[in-house]
CSV table of C-alpha atoms in Angstrom, one decimal:
chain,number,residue,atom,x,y,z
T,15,UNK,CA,-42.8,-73.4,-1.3
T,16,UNK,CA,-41.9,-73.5,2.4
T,17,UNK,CA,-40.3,-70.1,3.6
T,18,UNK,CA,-37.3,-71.7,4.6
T,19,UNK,CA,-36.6,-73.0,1.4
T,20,UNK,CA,-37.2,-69.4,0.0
T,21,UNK,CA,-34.7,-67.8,1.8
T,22,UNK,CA,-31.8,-70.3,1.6
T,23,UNK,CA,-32.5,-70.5,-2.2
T,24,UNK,CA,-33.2,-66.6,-3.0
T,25,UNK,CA,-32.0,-64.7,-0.1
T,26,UNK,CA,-28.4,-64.3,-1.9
T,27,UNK,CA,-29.6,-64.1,-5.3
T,28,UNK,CA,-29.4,-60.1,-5.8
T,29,UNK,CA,-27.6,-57.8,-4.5
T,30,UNK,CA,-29.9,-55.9,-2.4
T,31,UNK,CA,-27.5,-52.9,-1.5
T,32,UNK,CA,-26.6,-49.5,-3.7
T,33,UNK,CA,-23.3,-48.1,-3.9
T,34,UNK,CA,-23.3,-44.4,-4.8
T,35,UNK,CA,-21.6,-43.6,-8.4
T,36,UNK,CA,-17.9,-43.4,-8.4
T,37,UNK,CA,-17.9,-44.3,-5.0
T,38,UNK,CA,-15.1,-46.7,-5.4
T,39,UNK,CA,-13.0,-44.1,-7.1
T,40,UNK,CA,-13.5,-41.2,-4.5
T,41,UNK,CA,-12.9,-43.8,-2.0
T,42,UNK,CA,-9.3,-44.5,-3.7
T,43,UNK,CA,-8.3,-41.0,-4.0
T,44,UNK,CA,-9.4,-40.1,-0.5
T,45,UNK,CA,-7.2,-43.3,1.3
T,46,UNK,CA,-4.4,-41.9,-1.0
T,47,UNK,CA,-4.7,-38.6,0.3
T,48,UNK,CA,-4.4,-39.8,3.6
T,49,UNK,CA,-1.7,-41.9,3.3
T,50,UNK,CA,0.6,-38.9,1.8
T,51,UNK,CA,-0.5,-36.7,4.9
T,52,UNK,CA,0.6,-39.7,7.1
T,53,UNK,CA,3.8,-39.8,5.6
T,54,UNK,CA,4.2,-36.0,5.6
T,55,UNK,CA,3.3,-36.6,9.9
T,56,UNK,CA,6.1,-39.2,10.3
T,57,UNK,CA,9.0,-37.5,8.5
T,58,UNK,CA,8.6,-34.5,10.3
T,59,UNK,CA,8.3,-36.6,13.7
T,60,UNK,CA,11.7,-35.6,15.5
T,61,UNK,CA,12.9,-38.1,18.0
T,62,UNK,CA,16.3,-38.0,19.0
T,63,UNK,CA,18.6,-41.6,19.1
T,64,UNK,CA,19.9,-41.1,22.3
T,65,UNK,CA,15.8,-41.0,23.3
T,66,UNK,CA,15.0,-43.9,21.6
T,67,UNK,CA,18.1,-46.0,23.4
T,68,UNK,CA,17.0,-44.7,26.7
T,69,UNK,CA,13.3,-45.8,26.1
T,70,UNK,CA,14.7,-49.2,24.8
T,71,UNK,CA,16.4,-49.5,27.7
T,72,UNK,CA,13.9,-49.2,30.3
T,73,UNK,CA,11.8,-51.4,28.3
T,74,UNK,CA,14.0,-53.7,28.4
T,75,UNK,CA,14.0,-53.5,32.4
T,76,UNK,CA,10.3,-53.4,33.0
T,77,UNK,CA,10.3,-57.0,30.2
T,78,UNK,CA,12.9,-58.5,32.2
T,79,UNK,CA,11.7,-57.8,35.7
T,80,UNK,CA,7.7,-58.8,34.5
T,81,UNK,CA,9.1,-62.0,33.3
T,82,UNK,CA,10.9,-62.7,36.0
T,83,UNK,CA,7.7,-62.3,38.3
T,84,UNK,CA,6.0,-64.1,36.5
T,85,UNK,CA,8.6,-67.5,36.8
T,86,UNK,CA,8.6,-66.8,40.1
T,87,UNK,CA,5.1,-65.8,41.7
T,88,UNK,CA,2.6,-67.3,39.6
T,89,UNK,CA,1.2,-70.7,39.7
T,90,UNK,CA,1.5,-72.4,36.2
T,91,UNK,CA,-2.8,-72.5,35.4
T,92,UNK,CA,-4.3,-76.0,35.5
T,93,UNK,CA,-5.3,-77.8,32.4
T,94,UNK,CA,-8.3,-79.7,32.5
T,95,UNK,CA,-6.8,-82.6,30.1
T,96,UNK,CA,-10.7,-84.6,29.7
T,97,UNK,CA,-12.1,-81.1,28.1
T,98,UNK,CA,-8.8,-80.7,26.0
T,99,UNK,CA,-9.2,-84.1,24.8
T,100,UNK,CA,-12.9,-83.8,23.9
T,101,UNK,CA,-12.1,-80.7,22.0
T,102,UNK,CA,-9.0,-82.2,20.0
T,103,UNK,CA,-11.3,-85.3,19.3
T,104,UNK,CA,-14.7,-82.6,18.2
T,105,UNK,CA,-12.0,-80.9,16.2
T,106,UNK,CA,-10.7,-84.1,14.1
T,107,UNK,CA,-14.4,-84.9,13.1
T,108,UNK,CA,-15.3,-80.9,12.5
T,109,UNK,CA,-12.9,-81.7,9.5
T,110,UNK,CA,-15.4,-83.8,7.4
T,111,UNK,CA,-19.1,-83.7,8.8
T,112,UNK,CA,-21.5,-81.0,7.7
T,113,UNK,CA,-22.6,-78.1,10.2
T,114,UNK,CA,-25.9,-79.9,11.0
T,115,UNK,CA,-24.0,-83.8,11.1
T,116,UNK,CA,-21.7,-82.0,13.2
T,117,UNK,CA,-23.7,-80.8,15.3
T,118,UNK,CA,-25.8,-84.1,16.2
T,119,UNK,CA,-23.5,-85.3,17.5
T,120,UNK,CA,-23.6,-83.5,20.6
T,121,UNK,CA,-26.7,-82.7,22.8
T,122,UNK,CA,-27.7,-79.3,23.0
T,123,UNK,CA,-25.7,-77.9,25.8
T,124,UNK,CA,-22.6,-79.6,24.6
T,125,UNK,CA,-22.5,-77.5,21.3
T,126,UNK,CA,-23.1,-74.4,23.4
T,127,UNK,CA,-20.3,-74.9,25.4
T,128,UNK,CA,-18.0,-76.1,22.4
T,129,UNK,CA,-19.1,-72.9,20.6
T,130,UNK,CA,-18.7,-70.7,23.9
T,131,UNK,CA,-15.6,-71.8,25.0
T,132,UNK,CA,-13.9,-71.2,21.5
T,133,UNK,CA,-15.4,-67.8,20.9
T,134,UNK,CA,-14.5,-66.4,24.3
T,135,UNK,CA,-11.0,-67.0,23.4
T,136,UNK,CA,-10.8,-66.6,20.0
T,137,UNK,CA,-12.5,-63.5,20.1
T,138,UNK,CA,-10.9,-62.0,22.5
T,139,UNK,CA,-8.2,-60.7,20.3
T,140,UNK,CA,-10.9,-58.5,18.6
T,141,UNK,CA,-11.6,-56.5,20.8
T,142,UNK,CA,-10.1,-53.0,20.6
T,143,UNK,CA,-9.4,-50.0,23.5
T,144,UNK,CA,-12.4,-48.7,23.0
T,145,UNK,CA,-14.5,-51.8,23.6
T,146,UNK,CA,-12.7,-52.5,26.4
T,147,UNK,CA,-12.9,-48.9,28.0
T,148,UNK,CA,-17.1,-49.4,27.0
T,149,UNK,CA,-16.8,-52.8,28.9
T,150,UNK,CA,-14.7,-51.5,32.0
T,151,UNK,CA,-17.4,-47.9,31.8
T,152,UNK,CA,-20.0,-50.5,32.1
T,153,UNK,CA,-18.2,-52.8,34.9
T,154,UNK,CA,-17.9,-49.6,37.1
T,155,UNK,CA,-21.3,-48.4,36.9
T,156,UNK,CA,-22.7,-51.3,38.3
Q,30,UNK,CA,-2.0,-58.6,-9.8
Q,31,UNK,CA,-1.3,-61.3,-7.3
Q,32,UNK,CA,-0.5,-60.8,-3.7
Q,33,UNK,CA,2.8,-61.7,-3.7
Q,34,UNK,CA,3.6,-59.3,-6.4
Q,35,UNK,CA,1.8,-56.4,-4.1
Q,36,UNK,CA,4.5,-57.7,-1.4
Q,37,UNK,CA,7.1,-57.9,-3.6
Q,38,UNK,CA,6.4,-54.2,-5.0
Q,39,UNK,CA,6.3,-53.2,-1.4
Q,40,UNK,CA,9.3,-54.4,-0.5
Q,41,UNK,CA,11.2,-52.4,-3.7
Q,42,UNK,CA,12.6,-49.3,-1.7
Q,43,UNK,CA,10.1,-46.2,-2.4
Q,44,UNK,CA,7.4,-48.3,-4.0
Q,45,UNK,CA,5.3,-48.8,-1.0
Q,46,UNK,CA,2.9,-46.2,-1.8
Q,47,UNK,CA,2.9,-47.6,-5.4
Q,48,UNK,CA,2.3,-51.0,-3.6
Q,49,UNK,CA,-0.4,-49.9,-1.4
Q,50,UNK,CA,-2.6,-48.4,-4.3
Q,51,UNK,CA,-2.5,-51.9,-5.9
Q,52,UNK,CA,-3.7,-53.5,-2.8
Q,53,UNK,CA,-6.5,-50.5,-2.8
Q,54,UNK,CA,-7.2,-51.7,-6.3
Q,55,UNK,CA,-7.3,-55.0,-5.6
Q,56,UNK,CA,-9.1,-55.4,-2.1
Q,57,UNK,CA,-11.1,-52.1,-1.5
Q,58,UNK,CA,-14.8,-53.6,-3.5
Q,59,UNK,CA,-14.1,-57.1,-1.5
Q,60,UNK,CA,-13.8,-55.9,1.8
Q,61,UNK,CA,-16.5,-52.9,1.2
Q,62,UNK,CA,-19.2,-55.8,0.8
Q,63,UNK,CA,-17.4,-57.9,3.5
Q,64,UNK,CA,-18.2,-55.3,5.9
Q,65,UNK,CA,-21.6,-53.8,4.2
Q,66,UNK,CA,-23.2,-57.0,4.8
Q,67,UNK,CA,-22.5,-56.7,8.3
Q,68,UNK,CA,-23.2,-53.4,9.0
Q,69,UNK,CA,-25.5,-52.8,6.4
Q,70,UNK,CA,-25.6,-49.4,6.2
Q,71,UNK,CA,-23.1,-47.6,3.4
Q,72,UNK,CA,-21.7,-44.3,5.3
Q,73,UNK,CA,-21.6,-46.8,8.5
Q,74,UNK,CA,-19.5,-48.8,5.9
Q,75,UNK,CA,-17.4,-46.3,4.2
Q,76,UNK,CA,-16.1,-44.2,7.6
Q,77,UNK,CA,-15.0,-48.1,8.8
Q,78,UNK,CA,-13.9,-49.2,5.3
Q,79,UNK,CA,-11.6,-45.9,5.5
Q,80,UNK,CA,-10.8,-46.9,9.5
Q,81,UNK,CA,-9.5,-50.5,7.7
Q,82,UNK,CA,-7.4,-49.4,4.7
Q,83,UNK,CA,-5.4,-46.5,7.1
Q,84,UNK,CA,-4.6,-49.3,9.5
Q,85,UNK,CA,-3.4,-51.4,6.7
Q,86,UNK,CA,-0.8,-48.7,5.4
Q,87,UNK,CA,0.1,-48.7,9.1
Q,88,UNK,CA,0.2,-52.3,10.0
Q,89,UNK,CA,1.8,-53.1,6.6
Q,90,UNK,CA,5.5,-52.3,7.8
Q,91,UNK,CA,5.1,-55.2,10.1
Q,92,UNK,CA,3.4,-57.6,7.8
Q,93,UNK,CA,4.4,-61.5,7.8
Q,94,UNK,CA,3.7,-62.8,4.2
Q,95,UNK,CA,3.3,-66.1,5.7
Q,96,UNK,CA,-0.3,-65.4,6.8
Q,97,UNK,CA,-1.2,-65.0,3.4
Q,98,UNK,CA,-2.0,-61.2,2.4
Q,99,UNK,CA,-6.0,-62.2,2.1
Q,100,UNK,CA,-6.3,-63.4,5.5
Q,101,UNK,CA,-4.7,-60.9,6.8
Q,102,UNK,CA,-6.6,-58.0,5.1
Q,103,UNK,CA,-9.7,-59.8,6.3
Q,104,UNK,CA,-8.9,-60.4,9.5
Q,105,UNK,CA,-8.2,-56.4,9.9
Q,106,UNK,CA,-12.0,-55.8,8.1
Q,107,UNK,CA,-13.4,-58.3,10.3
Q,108,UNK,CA,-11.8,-57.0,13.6
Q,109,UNK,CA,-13.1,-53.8,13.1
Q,110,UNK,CA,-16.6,-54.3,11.4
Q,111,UNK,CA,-16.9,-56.3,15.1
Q,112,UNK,CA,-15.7,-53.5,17.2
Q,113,UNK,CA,-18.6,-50.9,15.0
Q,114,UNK,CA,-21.2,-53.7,15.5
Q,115,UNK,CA,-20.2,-54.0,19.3
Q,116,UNK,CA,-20.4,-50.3,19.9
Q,117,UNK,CA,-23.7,-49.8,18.2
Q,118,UNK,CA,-25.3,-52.5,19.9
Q,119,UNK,CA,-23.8,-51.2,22.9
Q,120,UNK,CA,-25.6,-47.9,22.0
Q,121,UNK,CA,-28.8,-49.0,21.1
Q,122,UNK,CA,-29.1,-51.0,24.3
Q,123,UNK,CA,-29.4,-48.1,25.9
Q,124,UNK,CA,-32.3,-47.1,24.4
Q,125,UNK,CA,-34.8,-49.6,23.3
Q,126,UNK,CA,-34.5,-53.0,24.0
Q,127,UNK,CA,-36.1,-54.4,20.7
Q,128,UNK,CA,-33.0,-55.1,18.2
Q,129,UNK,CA,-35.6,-56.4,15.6
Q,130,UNK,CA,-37.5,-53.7,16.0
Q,131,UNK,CA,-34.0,-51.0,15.5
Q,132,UNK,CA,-33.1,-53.3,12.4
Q,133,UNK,CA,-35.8,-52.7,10.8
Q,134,UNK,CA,-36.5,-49.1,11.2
Q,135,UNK,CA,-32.7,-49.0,10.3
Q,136,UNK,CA,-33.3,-50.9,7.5
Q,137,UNK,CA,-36.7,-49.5,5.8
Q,138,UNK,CA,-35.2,-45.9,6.8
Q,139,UNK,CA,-31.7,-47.1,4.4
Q,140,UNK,CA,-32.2,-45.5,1.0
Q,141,UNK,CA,-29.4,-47.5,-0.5
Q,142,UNK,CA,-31.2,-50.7,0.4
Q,143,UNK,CA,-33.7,-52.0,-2.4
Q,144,UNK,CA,-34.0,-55.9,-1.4
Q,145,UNK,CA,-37.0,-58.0,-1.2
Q,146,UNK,CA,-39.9,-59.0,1.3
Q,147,UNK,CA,-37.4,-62.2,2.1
Q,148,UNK,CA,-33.9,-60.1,1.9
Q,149,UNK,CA,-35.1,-57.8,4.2
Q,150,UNK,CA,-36.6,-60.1,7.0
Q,151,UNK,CA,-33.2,-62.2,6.4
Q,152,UNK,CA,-31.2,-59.1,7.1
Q,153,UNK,CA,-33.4,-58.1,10.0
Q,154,UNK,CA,-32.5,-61.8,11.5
Q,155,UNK,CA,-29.2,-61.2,10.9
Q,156,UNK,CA,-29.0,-58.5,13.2
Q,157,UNK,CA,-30.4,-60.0,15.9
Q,158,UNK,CA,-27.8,-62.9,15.6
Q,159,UNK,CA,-24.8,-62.2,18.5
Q,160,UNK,CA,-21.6,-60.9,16.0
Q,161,UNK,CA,-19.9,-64.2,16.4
Q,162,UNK,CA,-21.9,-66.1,14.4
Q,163,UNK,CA,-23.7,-63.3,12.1
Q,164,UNK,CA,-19.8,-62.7,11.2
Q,165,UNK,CA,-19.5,-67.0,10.7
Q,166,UNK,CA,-23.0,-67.1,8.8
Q,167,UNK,CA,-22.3,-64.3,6.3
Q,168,UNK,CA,-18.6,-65.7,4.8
Q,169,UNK,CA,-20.2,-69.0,4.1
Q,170,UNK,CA,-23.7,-68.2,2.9
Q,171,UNK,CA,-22.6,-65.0,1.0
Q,172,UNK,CA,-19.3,-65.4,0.2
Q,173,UNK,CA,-19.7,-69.4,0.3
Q,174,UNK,CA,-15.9,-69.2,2.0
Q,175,UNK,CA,-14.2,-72.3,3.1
Q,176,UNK,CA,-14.6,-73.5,6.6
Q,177,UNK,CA,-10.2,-73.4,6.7
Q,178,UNK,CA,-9.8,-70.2,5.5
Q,179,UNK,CA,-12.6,-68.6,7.9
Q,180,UNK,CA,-11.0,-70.3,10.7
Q,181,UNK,CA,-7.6,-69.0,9.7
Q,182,UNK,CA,-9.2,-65.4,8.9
Q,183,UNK,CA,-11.2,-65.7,12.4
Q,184,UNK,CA,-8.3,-67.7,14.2
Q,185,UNK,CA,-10.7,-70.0,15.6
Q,186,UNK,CA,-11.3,-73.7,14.8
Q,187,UNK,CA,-13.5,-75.4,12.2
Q,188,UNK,CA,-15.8,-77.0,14.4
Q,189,UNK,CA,-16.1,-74.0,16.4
Q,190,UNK,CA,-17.5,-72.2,13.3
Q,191,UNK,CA,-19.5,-75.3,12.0
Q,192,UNK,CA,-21.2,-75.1,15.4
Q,193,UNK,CA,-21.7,-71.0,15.1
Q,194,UNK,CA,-23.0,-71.3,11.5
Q,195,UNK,CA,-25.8,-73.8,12.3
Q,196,UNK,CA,-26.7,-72.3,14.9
Q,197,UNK,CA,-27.3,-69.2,12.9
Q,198,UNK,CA,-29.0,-71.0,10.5
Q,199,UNK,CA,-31.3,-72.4,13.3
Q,200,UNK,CA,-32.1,-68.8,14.4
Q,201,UNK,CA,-32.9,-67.5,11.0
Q,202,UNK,CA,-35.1,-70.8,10.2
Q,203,UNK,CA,-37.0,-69.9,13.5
Q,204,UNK,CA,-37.5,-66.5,11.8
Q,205,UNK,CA,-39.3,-67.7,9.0
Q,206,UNK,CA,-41.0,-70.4,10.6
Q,207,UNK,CA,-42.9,-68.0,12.5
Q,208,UNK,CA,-44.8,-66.3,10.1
């Protein structure tokens, strides 16, 4: 037997990982516990309505005056319509081909930029403050 | 209990922390080995598992049912099981430059791991796979998901994670072949 075939066949069979006793209980209690103190936090938070209306209201301002930059000094971005075409089209038969099918399809460096161009975006969203502060730490030290 | 009955209890005024004990009960074993398979280690796990569930009680005020309450949950796990893996690779890179080599020590070191010759070299692999498609690889070989729900979890597209997934599967093939 082929190792390949012994991990796709056996490499999910058992669990391989330990979970410490009770762990699921403690973990239950201790989230609870947290929650209350959160809630205990937020009721005792003071902030005034006449604060909150004034903060609304230059909210409101900055929203209105971005937008309106926006309408007026940027440039709409191009759309490359042949890439969002191939994509729709790669998309329609993702639906019913299997991974490897799929893949065939495409030559080599077509799939990589298929893959790459969705996971930049999609991903994107991920990504927290503090990868982006690790990012922009990195950026500057260069 | 179903998820819409966790929203509806949720939405009874004063129930919410009744409501959000029963989405504890119901979700906190799932999403542990959601994100224990990805990070592999179990205090790792549990400090990010408890990260998860706080900002669910947070986020859960401005929850949309029509996302569906699983896809949402696991889209929050997911999220920030990526942002732990992206800051410890972004650690370790500073030090050695071998992830194979970190895995394993990481792994052989783990006392709550007790897997096999092949589980272990599979894991190793896995770690050396970019999150993207370790992430991908892990809901449809271990948790045999469906492509439409991983894309809805992921917000990405089905051939997007077709692609990701055999490429993974490539990689960790290439593993084994080279013993």
């Amino acid at each position: 037997m082929s190792n390949k075939r012994t991990w796709q066949e056996e490499g999910r069979q058992n669990n391989p990982f330990k979970v410490p006793d009770g762990f699921f209980e403690g973990f239950e209690n201790r989230i609870l516990e947290q929650v209350k103190k959160d809630q205990l936090v937020q009721k005792n938070r003071f902030l005034k309505p006449s604060l909150v209306r004034w903060i609304s209201g230059v909210a409101a301002i900055l929203l209105i005056g971005f937008v309106g930059f926006q309408q007026f000094h940027l440039k709409p971005q191009k759309v490359e319509l042949d890439q969002v075409a191939m994509y729709a089209v790669l998309e329609y038969y993702a639906q019913d081909l299997d991974e490897t099918t799929f893949a065939s399809l495409l030559a080599e460096n077509d799939v990589l930029s298929y893959e790459e161009e969705n996971s930049e975006t999609d991903f994107l969203d991920y990504m927290d403050v503090d990868d982006l502060e690790i990012i922009e730490a990195i950026l500057n030290s260069k | 209990m179903t998820d819409l009955e966790i929203i509806a209890i949720y939405n009874t005024p004063g129930q919410q922390e009744e409501a959000f004990k029963e989405l504890l009960g119901a979700y906190q074993e799932r999403l542990y080995w959601h994100v224990r398979r990805m990070i592999v280690n179990h205090d790792d796990t549990d400090d990010v598992l408890q990260n998860i569930f706080i900002k669910i009680w947070k986020a859960l005020p401005g929850f949309r049912s029509e996302s569906g309450l699983f896809t949402w949950l696991y889209r929050i796990a997911t999220n920030e099981a990526l942002s732990f893996l992206k800051q410890r690779s972004l650690r370790n890179s500073r030090h050695i430059e071998d992830p194979e080599m970190i895995a394993l020590d990481r792994l052989e070191a783990d006392s709550d791991f007790d897997g096999d010759a092949i589980q272990k070299k599979l894991f190793v692999a896995l770690e050396t796979l970019p999150p993207k498609q370790r992430i991908v690889f892990q809901m449809k070989y271990f948790d045999d998901m469906k492509y439409q729900d991983m894309a809805e979890i992921l917000d990405t597209s089905v051939g997007a994670l077709k692609a990701s997934y055999h490429h993974a599967v490539k990689k960790i093939e290439k593993t084994f072949e080279e013993d």
